[in-house]
Amino acid sequence: MYRPAVVRARKRIYLEPWVTGLIAFISLIVLAVCIGLIVHYVRYNQRKTYNYYVTLSFTSDKLYDEFGQEASKNFTEMSQKIESMVKNAFHKSPIRGDFVKSHVIKFSQEEHRLLAHMLLIFRFRSTEDLETINKNIQRFLQERLQDAVGPPKVDPESIEIKKINETETDNYLNNCCGTRRNKSTNQSLRIVGGTEVEEGEWPWQASLQWDGIHRCGATLINGTWLVSAAHCFRTYKDPARWTASFGVTIKPPKMKQGLRRIIVHEKYNYPSHDYDISVAELSRPVPYTNTVHRICLPDASHEFHPGDQMFVTGFGALQNDGNSQNHLRQVQVDFIDTKICNEPQAYNDAITPRMLCAGSLKGQKDACQGDSGGPLVSPDARDIWYLAGIVSWGDECGQPNKPGVYTRVTAFRDWITSKTGI
Ligand code: ARG
């Protein structure tokens, strides 16, 4: 069937100006509401860190003198017990998901009361109200610590809790030995060819410089004392020409300080590597910061074992006879049993009770020239780091069956106290 084509004239729609205005206005409102909702949602889900300083009194079958000394074995055990009691207190509470960690910073004794001082860290949604949060934390601690099994036994009535800011938290942590702020997860193979470390990863590392030139590493053990190797001061003895610098780069350093006094072990006798330890006093104390603070010293009775996690750090050469580096490097090494290290194909009985071996029997993971005097460190179960060894000697660097040899710090624990009071 034939249909005539209908040619329709397109009708143009003209909107009144006020209608256009209205549509624009409504669109804007809808957009604003959407943005508002998104912002609200993001903010609601964003967590903010809340730090608290908590003191609580407790009773224990141990005397204060037995566990009061920071970084001692008993201190660590007591801290662990109290930290896990606190953790468990929040474990069954509605805020368990917001709990990050508890960290004992010290113990004190007041009028026959034993006090634990600790930091509590939470991450709450930022919308929650501060008053309620504080009350809840106090309430959960009081309720749950009541029936926590001891010893130690916490007095729930004694719990005091104070909100502190980030700077205060940092200051408390920087005053504790062996704490680290920045931890990179990428592991390097060796100082020889490994990766550079980040600021604050190894805050106790120092570079010892003679007339401004890097010679050795050293480790900060308190605000004024460094531990290093004896052989670093063999030909260079005048403290006035030595400086110690801190930070991950030698140039520019984070901090720099002259030396006032160098004490080399009385029994160090070149060319023997035995008793390769020294302590050096800074001319002025360094202030602790996130990137510069001290390591812990292990008890004299502490034994490190194969399988313990260990790192050596330094500005030393990447290979035998190489140059020192401007940027600090780290290498993960294995603790090697002295018996194995003394076997004929290794060091053939050259390892004395004052030395320890670490590295890899396969080679590759090692310290090298310029790392001498620097730290070999190991963490405990609370992730607090201890000085296990001092870079001392080795047959070249990174050779198979020739691991690095370190001064065994535990053998000199009492010597260090006798010289520095630490
Ligand atoms: N004696 C060297 C120095 O003065 C350190 C040697 C360490 N060697 C080694 N293979 N781990 O820097």
Coordinates of C-alpha atoms and ligand atoms in Angstrom, one line a residue:
M1 CA 0.0 0.0 0.0
Y2 CA 1.2 3.4 -0.9
R3 CA 1.7 5.7 1.9
P4 CA 2.5 9.3 1.2
A5 CA 5.7 10.4 2.9
V6 CA 4.8 12.8 5.6
V7 CA 7.3 15.5 6.1
R8 CA 7.0 16.8 9.5
A9 CA 8.5 20.0 10.4
R10 CA 10.7 19.5 13.5
K11 CA 9.3 21.4 16.4
R12 CA 12.0 23.0 18.4
I13 CA 11.4 23.1 22.2
Y14 CA 12.1 26.4 23.7
L15 CA 12.5 26.3 27.5
E16 CA 11.7 29.2 29.6
P17 CA 14.8 30.7 31.2
W18 CA 13.5 30.0 34.7
V19 CA 13.1 26.3 33.8
T20 CA 16.7 26.1 32.7
G21 CA 17.8 27.7 35.8
L22 CA 15.8 25.3 37.9
I23 CA 17.2 22.3 36.2
A24 CA 20.8 23.6 36.7
F25 CA 20.0 24.3 40.3
I26 CA 18.6 20.8 41.0
S27 CA 21.6 19.1 39.2
L28 CA 24.0 21.1 41.4
I29 CA 22.2 20.1 44.6
V30 CA 22.2 16.4 43.5
L31 CA 25.9 16.7 42.8
A32 CA 26.7 18.3 46.1
V33 CA 24.7 15.7 48.0
C34 CA 26.6 12.9 46.2
I35 CA 30.0 14.5 47.0
G36 CA 28.9 15.0 50.6
L37 CA 27.9 11.4 50.9
I38 CA 31.2 10.2 49.4
V39 CA 33.2 12.4 51.7
H40 CA 31.2 11.3 54.7
Y41 CA 31.7 7.6 53.7
V42 CA 35.4 8.0 53.2
R43 CA 35.8 9.9 56.4
Y44 CA 33.7 7.4 58.3
N45 CA 35.9 4.6 57.2
Q46 CA 39.1 6.4 57.6
R47 CA 40.8 5.4 60.9
K48 CA 42.9 7.7 63.0
T49 CA 45.5 6.6 65.4
Y50 CA 44.9 7.3 69.1
N51 CA 47.7 6.8 71.6
Y52 CA 47.4 6.4 75.3
Y53 CA 49.8 6.4 78.2
V54 CA 48.7 3.8 80.7
T55 CA 50.0 3.0 84.2
L56 CA 48.8 0.1 86.2
S57 CA 50.0 -1.4 89.4
F58 CA 50.5 -5.2 89.7
T59 CA 51.8 -7.8 92.1
S60 CA 54.3 -10.4 91.1
D61 CA 56.3 -13.3 92.5
K62 CA 59.4 -11.5 91.2
L63 CA 61.1 -8.6 92.9
Y64 CA 61.5 -5.3 91.1
D65 CA 65.3 -5.7 91.1
E66 CA 64.9 -8.9 89.1
F67 CA 62.9 -7.4 86.2
G68 CA 63.3 -3.6 86.5
Q69 CA 66.3 -3.3 84.3
E70 CA 65.4 -2.3 80.7
A71 CA 66.1 -5.0 78.1
S72 CA 67.1 -7.7 80.6
K73 CA 65.6 -11.1 80.1
N74 CA 63.3 -10.7 83.0
F75 CA 62.2 -7.3 81.9
T76 CA 61.2 -8.8 78.5
E77 CA 59.3 -11.7 80.1
M78 CA 57.4 -9.4 82.4
S79 CA 56.6 -7.0 79.6
Q80 CA 55.4 -9.8 77.4
K81 CA 53.1 -11.1 80.1
I82 CA 51.5 -7.7 80.8
E83 CA 51.3 -6.8 77.1
S84 CA 49.4 -10.0 76.3
M85 CA 47.1 -9.6 79.3
V86 CA 46.2 -6.1 78.0
K87 CA 45.8 -7.5 74.5
N88 CA 43.5 -10.2 75.7
A89 CA 41.4 -7.7 77.7
F90 CA 40.5 -6.1 74.4
H91 CA 40.2 -9.3 72.5
K92 CA 36.7 -10.1 73.5
S93 CA 35.5 -6.4 73.6
P94 CA 33.6 -4.5 70.9
I95 CA 36.7 -2.5 70.2
R96 CA 39.0 -5.4 69.5
G97 CA 39.1 -4.4 65.8
D98 CA 40.5 -1.0 66.8
F99 CA 43.3 -2.3 69.0
V100 CA 46.7 -2.1 67.4
K101 CA 49.3 -2.8 70.2
S102 CA 50.4 -2.4 73.7
H103 CA 54.0 -1.7 74.6
V104 CA 55.6 -1.6 78.0
I105 CA 58.1 1.2 78.1
K106 CA 59.3 0.8 81.7
F107 CA 58.6 -0.4 85.2
S108 CA 58.8 1.6 88.4
Q109 CA 58.5 1.0 92.1
E110 CA 56.5 3.5 94.3
E111 CA 55.7 3.0 97.9
H112 CA 55.8 -0.8 97.6
R113 CA 53.7 -0.6 94.5
L114 CA 55.0 -2.0 91.2
L115 CA 53.9 0.1 88.3
A116 CA 54.0 -0.8 84.6
H117 CA 54.1 2.1 82.2
M118 CA 52.8 1.3 78.8
L119 CA 51.7 2.8 75.5
L120 CA 48.4 1.7 74.0
I121 CA 47.7 2.3 70.4
F122 CA 44.3 2.2 68.7
R123 CA 42.9 3.0 65.3
F124 CA 39.4 4.4 65.6
R125 CA 37.0 5.7 63.0
S126 CA 37.4 9.4 63.2
T127 CA 33.7 10.0 63.8
E128 CA 33.7 8.3 67.2
D129 CA 33.6 10.6 70.2
L130 CA 36.7 11.0 72.2
E131 CA 35.0 11.0 75.6
T132 CA 33.2 7.7 74.9
I133 CA 36.4 6.1 73.6
N134 CA 38.4 7.0 76.7
K135 CA 35.7 5.7 79.0
N136 CA 35.3 2.5 77.0
I137 CA 39.0 1.7 77.1
Q138 CA 39.2 2.3 80.8
R139 CA 36.1 0.2 81.4
F140 CA 37.3 -2.8 79.3
L141 CA 40.7 -2.8 80.9
Q142 CA 39.1 -2.7 84.4
E143 CA 36.6 -5.4 83.7
R144 CA 38.8 -7.9 81.9
L145 CA 42.0 -7.5 83.8
Q146 CA 40.0 -8.3 87.0
D147 CA 39.8 -12.0 86.1
A148 CA 43.0 -12.3 84.1
V149 CA 45.1 -15.1 85.4
G150 CA 48.6 -14.2 86.8
P151 CA 51.2 -13.8 88.0
P152 CA 51.5 -10.9 87.5
K153 CA 48.2 -9.9 89.0
V154 CA 46.9 -6.4 87.9
D155 CA 45.0 -4.2 90.3
P156 CA 42.1 -3.0 88.1
E157 CA 41.4 0.0 90.4
S158 CA 44.9 1.3 89.8
I159 CA 44.6 1.8 86.0
E160 CA 45.3 5.3 84.9
I161 CA 44.9 6.2 81.3
K162 CA 45.9 9.4 79.5
K163 CA 45.5 10.4 75.8
I164 CA 48.8 11.5 74.3
N165 CA 49.6 12.9 70.9
E166 CA 51.9 11.5 68.3
T167 CA 55.0 13.6 69.3
E168 CA 54.7 12.4 72.9
T169 CA 54.4 8.8 71.7
D170 CA 57.4 9.2 69.5
N171 CA 59.4 10.6 72.4
Y172 CA 58.5 7.7 74.6
L173 CA 59.5 5.2 72.0
N174 CA 62.7 7.0 71.1
N175 CA 63.7 6.8 74.7
C176 CA 63.3 3.1 74.7
C177 CA 66.3 1.1 73.4
G178 CA 66.1 -1.0 70.3
T179 CA 62.9 0.4 68.7
R180 CA 62.6 1.1 65.0
R181 CA 60.1 3.3 63.2
N182 CA 60.7 2.6 59.6
K183 CA 60.9 -1.0 58.4
S184 CA 61.3 -1.8 54.8
T185 CA 60.1 -5.2 53.7
N186 CA 62.4 -5.7 50.8
Q187 CA 65.3 -7.7 51.9
S188 CA 68.7 -7.2 50.4
L189 CA 71.2 -10.0 49.9
R190 CA 74.3 -8.3 51.2
I191 CA 76.0 -5.0 51.9
V192 CA 78.0 -6.2 49.0
G193 CA 75.6 -5.2 46.3
G194 CA 72.4 -4.9 48.5
T195 CA 69.9 -2.2 48.7
E196 CA 70.1 1.1 50.5
V197 CA 68.1 1.5 53.8
E198 CA 65.5 4.1 54.6
E199 CA 65.8 6.9 57.1
G200 CA 65.2 5.6 60.6
E201 CA 65.5 1.9 59.9
W202 CA 68.7 1.5 61.9
P203 CA 68.7 4.6 64.1
W204 CA 71.7 3.4 66.3
Q205 CA 74.1 3.3 63.4
A206 CA 77.0 5.8 63.4
S207 CA 79.8 6.5 61.1
L208 CA 83.2 7.2 62.7
Q209 CA 85.3 9.7 60.7
W210 CA 89.0 10.6 61.1
D211 CA 89.6 14.1 59.8
G212 CA 86.2 13.9 58.1
I213 CA 86.8 10.7 56.3
H214 CA 84.7 7.6 57.1
R215 CA 86.8 4.9 58.7
C216 CA 84.5 2.7 60.7
G217 CA 81.0 2.0 61.9
A218 CA 79.8 2.3 65.5
T219 CA 76.6 1.8 67.5
L220 CA 74.8 4.2 69.9
I221 CA 74.2 2.6 73.2
N222 CA 73.0 5.7 75.0
G223 CA 73.0 9.5 74.5
T224 CA 76.8 9.8 74.9
W225 CA 78.3 6.3 74.3
L226 CA 79.2 4.4 71.2
V227 CA 80.4 0.8 70.9
S228 CA 82.9 0.1 68.1
A229 CA 85.8 -2.2 67.3
A230 CA 89.3 -1.8 68.9
H231 CA 91.1 -2.0 65.6
C232 CA 89.4 1.2 64.4
F233 CA 91.6 3.1 66.8
R234 CA 94.8 1.2 66.2
T235 CA 96.7 4.0 64.4
Y236 CA 94.3 6.8 64.9
K237 CA 94.1 7.5 68.6
D238 CA 93.5 11.2 69.2
P239 CA 89.8 11.7 70.0
A240 CA 89.9 15.4 68.9
R241 CA 90.4 14.3 65.3
W242 CA 87.4 11.9 65.3
T243 CA 83.8 12.7 64.7
A244 CA 80.7 10.5 64.8
S245 CA 77.9 11.2 62.3
F246 CA 74.3 9.8 62.4
G247 CA 71.7 9.3 59.8
V248 CA 71.4 7.1 56.6
T249 CA 73.9 9.3 54.7
I250 CA 77.4 10.4 55.6
K251 CA 76.9 13.5 53.6
P252 CA 74.7 15.2 54.6
P253 CA 74.5 13.7 58.1
K254 CA 71.4 14.0 60.4
M255 CA 73.7 14.9 63.3
K256 CA 77.4 15.1 64.0
Q257 CA 79.4 15.1 67.2
G258 CA 83.0 15.1 68.2
L259 CA 84.6 12.4 70.4
R260 CA 85.8 13.2 73.9
R261 CA 87.2 9.9 74.9
I262 CA 88.1 6.5 73.4
I263 CA 88.5 3.4 75.5
V264 CA 90.1 0.4 73.8
H265 CA 89.9 -3.0 75.5
E266 CA 93.0 -3.5 77.6
K267 CA 93.6 -7.0 76.2
Y268 CA 93.3 -6.0 72.5
N269 CA 96.7 -6.7 71.0
Y270 CA 97.2 -6.2 67.3
P271 CA 97.6 -8.3 65.1
S272 CA 95.4 -10.6 67.1
H273 CA 91.7 -10.0 66.5
D274 CA 90.8 -11.1 70.0
Y275 CA 89.1 -8.5 72.3
D276 CA 88.2 -6.3 69.3
I277 CA 86.0 -3.9 71.2
S278 CA 86.1 -0.2 72.2
V279 CA 83.7 2.4 73.6
A280 CA 83.8 6.0 72.7
E281 CA 82.3 8.9 74.5
L282 CA 80.7 11.8 72.5
S283 CA 81.7 15.3 73.5
R284 CA 78.0 16.2 73.9
P285 CA 75.0 13.9 74.1
V286 CA 72.9 13.5 71.0
P287 CA 69.2 14.1 71.4
Y288 CA 67.0 11.1 70.6
T289 CA 64.8 11.5 67.5
N290 CA 62.9 9.1 65.3
T291 CA 66.1 8.6 63.2
V292 CA 68.7 8.7 65.9
H293 CA 68.4 6.6 69.1
R294 CA 70.1 3.7 71.0
I295 CA 70.1 0.0 70.7
C296 CA 69.6 -2.5 73.6
L297 CA 72.5 -4.5 75.0
P298 CA 71.8 -8.2 75.6
D299 CA 72.3 -9.8 79.0
A300 CA 75.8 -11.4 79.4
S301 CA 74.0 -14.8 79.7
H302 CA 72.0 -14.4 76.5
E303 CA 72.8 -16.9 73.8
F304 CA 72.0 -16.3 70.1
H305 CA 71.1 -19.3 68.1
P306 CA 71.3 -20.4 64.4
G307 CA 67.9 -19.4 63.0
D308 CA 67.8 -16.1 64.9
Q309 CA 67.1 -13.2 62.6
M310 CA 70.2 -11.0 62.2
F311 CA 71.2 -8.0 60.2
V312 CA 74.5 -6.3 59.7
T313 CA 74.6 -2.6 58.5
G314 CA 77.3 -0.3 57.3
F315 CA 78.8 2.2 55.0
G316 CA 81.4 -0.2 54.0
A317 CA 82.6 -1.5 50.6
L318 CA 80.4 -3.5 48.2
Q319 CA 83.2 -5.9 47.6
N320 CA 86.7 -6.7 48.8
D321 CA 89.0 -3.7 48.3
G322 CA 86.0 -1.5 47.2
N323 CA 85.1 2.0 48.3
S324 CA 83.0 3.1 51.3
Q325 CA 79.4 4.1 50.5
N326 CA 77.7 7.4 51.3
H327 CA 74.3 5.7 51.9
L328 CA 73.8 3.1 54.6
R329 CA 73.2 -0.6 53.5
Q330 CA 71.9 -3.6 55.3
V331 CA 72.3 -7.4 54.8
Q332 CA 70.4 -10.2 56.4
V333 CA 72.8 -12.8 57.8
D334 CA 72.6 -16.2 59.5
F335 CA 74.2 -16.9 62.9
I336 CA 76.8 -19.6 62.4
D337 CA 77.7 -22.0 65.2
T338 CA 81.3 -21.5 66.4
K339 CA 81.9 -25.2 66.0
I340 CA 81.1 -25.0 62.3
C341 CA 83.0 -21.8 61.9
N342 CA 86.1 -23.4 63.4
E343 CA 86.2 -26.3 61.0
P344 CA 89.3 -26.6 58.9
Q345 CA 87.7 -25.4 55.6
A346 CA 86.3 -22.4 57.5
Y347 CA 88.4 -20.6 60.1
N348 CA 90.3 -23.6 61.5
D349 CA 90.1 -22.8 65.2
A350 CA 90.7 -19.0 64.9
I351 CA 87.3 -18.2 66.4
T352 CA 87.8 -17.5 70.2
P353 CA 84.9 -17.5 72.8
R354 CA 84.9 -13.7 72.3
M355 CA 84.0 -13.9 68.6
L356 CA 80.9 -15.1 66.7
C357 CA 80.4 -15.9 63.0
A358 CA 77.5 -14.7 60.9
G359 CA 76.8 -14.6 57.2
S360 CA 76.4 -17.5 54.9
L361 CA 78.6 -20.5 54.3
K362 CA 77.6 -20.2 50.7
G363 CA 79.2 -16.8 50.6
Q364 CA 77.6 -13.5 49.3
K365 CA 76.1 -12.2 52.5
D366 CA 78.7 -10.3 54.4
A367 CA 80.1 -7.1 55.8
C368 CA 83.2 -5.7 54.2
Q369 CA 86.0 -3.1 54.7
G370 CA 84.6 0.1 56.2
D371 CA 81.8 -1.8 58.0
S372 CA 84.2 -2.5 60.9
G373 CA 83.0 -1.4 64.4
G374 CA 79.4 -1.4 63.1
P375 CA 76.4 -3.4 64.4
L376 CA 75.2 -6.9 64.0
V377 CA 71.7 -6.9 65.4
S378 CA 68.9 -9.3 66.3
P379 CA 65.3 -8.7 67.4
D380 CA 63.5 -10.4 70.3
A381 CA 59.9 -11.6 70.3
R382 CA 58.7 -8.1 71.1
D383 CA 60.6 -6.8 68.1
I384 CA 63.1 -4.9 70.2
W385 CA 66.6 -5.0 68.7
Y386 CA 69.8 -6.0 70.4
L387 CA 73.5 -5.6 69.6
A388 CA 74.8 -9.2 69.1
G389 CA 78.1 -8.4 67.4
I390 CA 80.6 -5.8 66.2
V391 CA 82.0 -6.1 62.7
S392 CA 85.6 -7.3 63.3
W393 CA 87.2 -9.3 60.6
G394 CA 86.9 -11.9 57.8
D395 CA 88.8 -13.5 55.0
E396 CA 88.0 -11.1 52.2
C397 CA 84.3 -10.4 51.8
G398 CA 81.4 -12.8 51.0
Q399 CA 83.6 -15.8 50.2
P400 CA 82.2 -19.3 50.6
N401 CA 83.1 -20.9 53.9
K402 CA 84.5 -17.5 55.1
P403 CA 81.6 -15.8 56.9
G404 CA 82.0 -12.5 58.7
V405 CA 83.6 -12.6 62.2
Y406 CA 82.1 -10.4 64.9
T407 CA 83.1 -9.4 68.4
R408 CA 80.7 -11.3 70.7
V409 CA 79.0 -8.5 72.6
T410 CA 77.6 -10.8 75.4
A411 CA 81.2 -11.7 76.3
F412 CA 81.9 -8.0 77.0
R413 CA 78.6 -7.0 78.6
D414 CA 80.2 -6.5 82.0
W415 CA 83.2 -4.8 80.5
I416 CA 80.9 -2.2 78.8
T417 CA 79.2 -1.6 82.1
S418 CA 82.6 -1.1 83.9
K419 CA 83.6 1.6 81.3
T420 CA 80.3 3.4 80.7
G421 CA 78.0 2.6 83.5
I422 CA 75.4 1.2 81.0
Ligands
ARG1 N1 88.3 -5.2 59.1 C1 87.4 -4.7 58.3 C2 87.2 -3.2 58.5 O1 88.2 -2.6 59.0 C3 86.0 -5.4 58.4 C4 86.1 -6.7 57.8 C5 84.9 -7.5 57.9 N2 85.1 -8.5 56.9 C6 84.2 -9.4 56.6 N3 84.4 -10.2 55.7 N4 83.1 -9.5 57.3 O2 86.3 -2.5 58.0

